[in-house]
Amino acid sequence: DTEVTQTPKHLVMGMTNKKSLKCEQHMGHRAMYWYKQKAKKPPELMFVYSYEKLSINESVPSRFSPECPNSSLLNLHLHALQPEDSALYLCASSQESGLASDEQFFGPGTRLTVL
Amino acid sequence: DQQVKQNSPSLSVQEGRISILNCDYTNSMFDYFLWYKKYPAEGPTFLISISSIKDKNEDGRFTVFLNKSAKHLSLHIVPSQPGDSAVYFCAAKYNFNKFYFGSGTKLNVKP
């Protein structure tokens, strides 16, 4: 199984809603990532979990709250978002073998629209 | 400020010819470079990579060239096929978990 799955595929939410994005992989990868991608822009790193611990937070606003319940799952909890947070949210995983050659495997993304 | 740049947003090539996608970077600390391919409604998929200690890596129809002095890498696809039509992202890293992506080049291979 070389797949990273993300749910939901699409999400529309109001600014007062609370929602969660989910990501799952069963490749035994120990690093998991959240990226945000706006149209015609590169994916921007948000968070990295390494061995279920948050290792990188790229100064993301607190209305985005990541969670890694176990080595296969990664959640992104959303609360009080702004319309400018509308984007494609990509999850990725990598082996974390300590080698520079570890590549990332991406999920298909969740298309988020904040009204 | 973007540390990895792809200055051509799009490229159109005839089937069977060579496609050359370019990428420039600014951070001399980058030690590994990757190319990803993305179809609509899918996440990026890994294509080919190169370590900073090499200047060329080949995998079938795909070859990546690295020119460290110019801080430039390129992806060559020969021969190009219509199924290669996608958005191609260049990425670089110097920290095991921190990847920097270019803004992508949309390749269209015409039959």
GROMACS .gro file of C-alpha atoms in nm:
model
  226
    1ASP     CA    1   0.000   0.000   0.000
    2THR     CA    2   0.174   0.315  -0.122
    3GLU     CA    3  -0.116   0.549  -0.075
    4VAL     CA    4  -0.186   0.852   0.137
    5THR     CA    5  -0.559   0.910   0.179
    6GLN     CA    6  -0.728   1.233   0.276
    7THR     CA    7  -1.085   1.303   0.379
    8PRO     CA    8  -1.296   1.487   0.294
    9LYS     CA    9  -1.213   1.568  -0.069
   10HIS     CA   10  -1.408   1.893  -0.051
   11LEU     CA   11  -1.514   2.100   0.250
   12VAL     CA   12  -1.716   2.419   0.269
   13MET     CA   13  -1.733   2.587   0.607
   14GLY     CA   14  -1.839   2.913   0.763
   15MET     CA   15  -1.605   3.130   0.964
   16THR     CA   16  -1.759   3.017   1.293
   17ASN     CA   17  -1.750   2.644   1.220
   18LYS     CA   18  -1.517   2.383   1.363
   19LYS     CA   19  -1.409   2.109   1.126
   20SER     CA   20  -1.125   1.859   1.087
   21LEU     CA   21  -0.923   1.729   0.795
   22LYS     CA   22  -0.797   1.373   0.814
   23CYS     CA   23  -0.497   1.201   0.661
   24GLU     CA   24  -0.394   0.836   0.677
   25GLN     CA   25  -0.102   0.627   0.551
   26HIS     CA   26  -0.011   0.263   0.603
   27MET     CA   27   0.341   0.264   0.460
   28GLY     CA   28   0.508   0.269   0.801
   29HIS     CA   29   0.627   0.624   0.742
   30ARG     CA   30   0.728   0.811   1.056
   31ALA     CA   31   0.713   1.167   0.922
   32MET     CA   32   0.387   1.334   0.821
   33TYR     CA   33   0.326   1.681   0.680
   34TRP     CA   34   0.055   1.936   0.619
   35TYR     CA   35   0.088   2.174   0.326
   36LYS     CA   36  -0.136   2.455   0.204
   37GLN     CA   37  -0.152   2.531  -0.167
   38LYS     CA   38  -0.320   2.831  -0.326
   39ALA     CA   39  -0.392   2.846  -0.699
   40LYS     CA   40  -0.081   2.884  -0.918
   41LYS     CA   41   0.141   2.883  -0.607
   42PRO     CA   42   0.377   2.618  -0.469
   43PRO     CA   43   0.274   2.400  -0.175
   44GLU     CA   44   0.363   2.581   0.148
   45LEU     CA   45   0.474   2.377   0.444
   46MET     CA   46   0.258   2.420   0.756
   47PHE     CA   47   0.349   2.143   1.000
   48VAL     CA   48   0.575   1.840   1.024
   49TYR     CA   49   0.535   1.551   1.265
   50SER     CA   50   0.829   1.321   1.321
   51TYR     CA   51   0.768   1.004   1.522
   52GLU     CA   52   0.431   1.148   1.629
   53LYS     CA   53   0.586   1.463   1.773
   54LEU     CA   54   0.547   1.807   1.619
   55SER     CA   55   0.890   1.897   1.485
   56ILE     CA   56   0.817   2.193   1.257
   57ASN     CA   57   0.551   2.462   1.284
   58GLU     CA   58   0.597   2.722   1.014
   59SER     CA   59   0.442   3.003   1.221
   60VAL     CA   60   0.093   2.888   1.132
   61PRO     CA   61  -0.197   3.080   1.297
   62SER     CA   62  -0.351   2.904   1.596
   63ARG     CA   63  -0.684   2.864   1.414
   64PHE     CA   64  -0.508   2.564   1.254
   65SER     CA   65  -0.435   2.292   1.508
   66PRO     CA   66  -0.257   1.972   1.404
   67GLU     CA   67  -0.282   1.641   1.581
   68CYS     CA   68  -0.104   1.311   1.529
   69PRO     CA   69  -0.298   1.043   1.724
   70ASN     CA   70  -0.070   0.763   1.602
   71SER     CA   71   0.195   0.696   1.341
   72SER     CA   72  -0.063   0.635   1.065
   73LEU     CA   73  -0.298   0.926   1.125
   74LEU     CA   74  -0.267   1.301   1.098
   75ASN     CA   75  -0.548   1.548   1.162
   76LEU     CA   76  -0.580   1.920   1.104
   77HIS     CA   77  -0.842   2.086   1.325
   78LEU     CA   78  -0.990   2.407   1.188
   79HIS     CA   79  -1.165   2.677   1.389
   80ALA     CA   80  -1.262   3.038   1.315
   81LEU     CA   81  -1.104   3.033   0.971
   82GLN     CA   82  -1.098   3.329   0.735
   83PRO     CA   83  -1.197   3.335   0.367
   84GLU     CA   84  -0.828   3.374   0.275
   85ASP     CA   85  -0.767   3.029   0.427
   86SER     CA   86  -0.952   2.877   0.132
   87ALA     CA   87  -0.699   2.654  -0.043
   88LEU     CA   88  -0.601   2.297  -0.123
   89TYR     CA   89  -0.464   2.126   0.189
   90LEU     CA   90  -0.219   1.850   0.111
   91CYS     CA   91  -0.099   1.580   0.345
   92ALA     CA   92   0.226   1.395   0.281
   93SER     CA   93   0.438   1.130   0.450
   94SER     CA   94   0.797   1.012   0.427
   95GLN     CA   95   1.003   0.733   0.573
   96GLU     CA   96   1.219   0.941   0.810
   97SER     CA   97   1.508   0.700   0.761
   98GLY     CA   98   1.760   0.976   0.821
   99LEU     CA   99   1.859   0.976   0.455
  100ALA     CA  100   1.837   1.288   0.243
  101SER     CA  101   1.684   1.071  -0.029
  102ASP     CA  102   1.357   1.019   0.157
  103GLU     CA  103   1.090   1.140  -0.079
  104GLN     CA  104   0.743   1.248   0.018
  105PHE     CA  105   0.425   1.071  -0.080
  106PHE     CA  106   0.130   1.304  -0.117
  107GLY     CA  107  -0.241   1.255  -0.071
  108PRO     CA  108  -0.491   1.398  -0.321
  109GLY     CA  109  -0.570   1.694  -0.097
  110THR     CA  110  -0.879   1.849   0.058
  111ARG     CA  111  -1.023   2.148  -0.127
  112LEU     CA  112  -1.135   2.387   0.149
  113THR     CA  113  -1.366   2.682   0.094
  114VAL     CA  114  -1.431   2.924   0.379
  115LEU     CA  115  -1.739   3.142   0.335
  116ASP     CA  116   1.099   3.518  -0.083
  117GLN     CA  117   1.081   3.195  -0.280
  118GLN     CA  118   1.398   2.990  -0.255
  119VAL     CA  119   1.299   2.764  -0.546
  120LYS     CA  120   1.172   2.921  -0.865
  121GLN     CA  121   1.022   2.787  -1.184
  122ASN     CA  122   1.005   3.084  -1.416
  123SER     CA  123   0.805   2.920  -1.694
  124PRO     CA  124   0.442   2.871  -1.588
  125SER     CA  125   0.371   2.665  -1.899
  126LEU     CA  126   0.540   2.471  -2.178
  127SER     CA  127   0.395   2.319  -2.493
  128VAL     CA  128   0.580   2.042  -2.679
  129GLN     CA  129   0.502   1.812  -2.970
  130GLU     CA  130   0.474   1.441  -2.898
  131GLY     CA  131   0.805   1.263  -2.954
  132ARG     CA  132   1.017   1.575  -2.897
  133ILE     CA  133   1.216   1.671  -2.589
  134SER     CA  134   1.056   1.859  -2.300
  135ILE     CA  135   1.294   2.066  -2.086
  136LEU     CA  136   1.165   2.203  -1.759
  137ASN     CA  137   1.384   2.443  -1.565
  138CYS     CA  138   1.423   2.530  -1.200
  139ASP     CA  139   1.645   2.781  -1.019
  140TYR     CA  140   1.725   2.800  -0.650
  141THR     CA  141   1.890   3.052  -0.422
  142ASN     CA  142   1.993   2.855  -0.114
  143SER     CA  143   2.337   2.696  -0.151
  144MET     CA  144   2.262   2.474   0.150
  145PHE     CA  145   2.017   2.260  -0.049
  146ASP     CA  146   2.160   1.909  -0.078
  147TYR     CA  147   1.879   1.717  -0.245
  148PHE     CA  148   1.649   1.804  -0.531
  149LEU     CA  149   1.330   1.636  -0.648
  150TRP     CA  150   1.079   1.661  -0.929
  151TYR     CA  151   0.712   1.589  -0.873
  152LYS     CA  152   0.435   1.552  -1.126
  153LYS     CA  153   0.077   1.653  -1.053
  154TYR     CA  154  -0.240   1.567  -1.240
  155PRO     CA  155  -0.562   1.762  -1.171
  156ALA     CA  156  -0.750   1.646  -0.861
  157GLU     CA  157  -0.453   1.437  -0.745
  158GLY     CA  158  -0.164   1.502  -0.509
  159PRO     CA  159   0.189   1.543  -0.646
  160THR     CA  160   0.368   1.215  -0.722
  161PHE     CA  161   0.743   1.171  -0.698
  162LEU     CA  162   0.919   1.147  -1.034
  163ILE     CA  163   1.296   1.166  -1.001
  164SER     CA  164   1.558   1.311  -0.768
  165ILE     CA  165   1.925   1.405  -0.753
  166SER     CA  166   2.175   1.452  -0.475
  167SER     CA  167   2.390   1.764  -0.472
  168ILE     CA  168   2.701   1.547  -0.512
  169LYS     CA  169   2.587   1.442  -0.859
  170ASP     CA  170   2.527   1.638  -1.177
  171LYS     CA  171   2.301   1.394  -1.358
  172ASN     CA  172   2.048   1.124  -1.277
  173GLU     CA  173   1.860   0.924  -1.535
  174ASP     CA  174   1.549   0.706  -1.507
  175GLY     CA  175   1.405   0.585  -1.834
  176ARG     CA  176   1.274   0.880  -2.033
  177PHE     CA  177   1.347   1.122  -1.749
  178THR     CA  178   1.684   1.284  -1.678
  179VAL     CA  179   1.758   1.550  -1.421
  180PHE     CA  180   2.064   1.771  -1.456
  181LEU     CA  181   2.210   1.977  -1.173
  182ASN     CA  182   2.441   2.275  -1.219
  183LYS     CA  183   2.545   2.376  -0.868
  184SER     CA  184   2.754   2.673  -0.972
  185ALA     CA  185   2.455   2.821  -1.153
  186LYS     CA  186   2.208   2.697  -0.886
  187HIS     CA  187   2.003   2.551  -1.166
  188LEU     CA  188   1.844   2.217  -1.237
  189SER     CA  189   1.648   2.089  -1.530
  190LEU     CA  190   1.426   1.794  -1.611
  191HIS     CA  191   1.447   1.644  -1.958
  192ILE     CA  192   1.174   1.416  -2.089
  193VAL     CA  193   1.261   1.228  -2.406
  194PRO     CA  194   1.054   1.137  -2.597
  195SER     CA  195   0.758   1.334  -2.464
  196GLN     CA  196   0.422   1.158  -2.460
  197PRO     CA  197   0.068   1.300  -2.426
  198GLY     CA  198   0.039   1.122  -2.089
  199ASP     CA  199   0.323   1.341  -1.961
  200SER     CA  200   0.090   1.642  -1.972
  201ALA     CA  201   0.070   1.760  -1.611
  202VAL     CA  202   0.208   2.022  -1.375
  203TYR     CA  203   0.570   1.958  -1.277
  204PHE     CA  204   0.704   2.087  -0.945
  205CYS     CA  205   1.067   2.121  -0.858
  206ALA     CA  206   1.154   2.082  -0.488
  207ALA     CA  207   1.469   2.115  -0.280
  208LYS     CA  208   1.570   2.042   0.077
  209TYR     CA  209   1.863   2.077   0.321
  210ASN     CA  210   1.688   1.970   0.635
  211PHE     CA  211   1.554   1.616   0.625
  212ASN     CA  212   1.196   1.727   0.676
  213LYS     CA  213   1.184   2.068   0.516
  214PHE     CA  214   1.096   2.073   0.146
  215TYR     CA  215   1.079   2.391  -0.060
  216PHE     CA  216   0.871   2.383  -0.377
  217GLY     CA  217   0.870   2.587  -0.695
  218SER     CA  218   0.542   2.722  -0.830
  219GLY     CA  219   0.519   2.458  -1.102
  220THR     CA  220   0.532   2.438  -1.482
  221LYS     CA  221   0.230   2.313  -1.672
  222LEU     CA  222   0.348   2.085  -1.953
  223ASN     CA  223   0.122   2.018  -2.249
  224VAL     CA  224   0.236   1.748  -2.490
  225LYS     CA  225   0.044   1.773  -2.816
  226PRO     CA  226  -0.030   1.454  -3.013
   0.00000   0.00000   0.00000
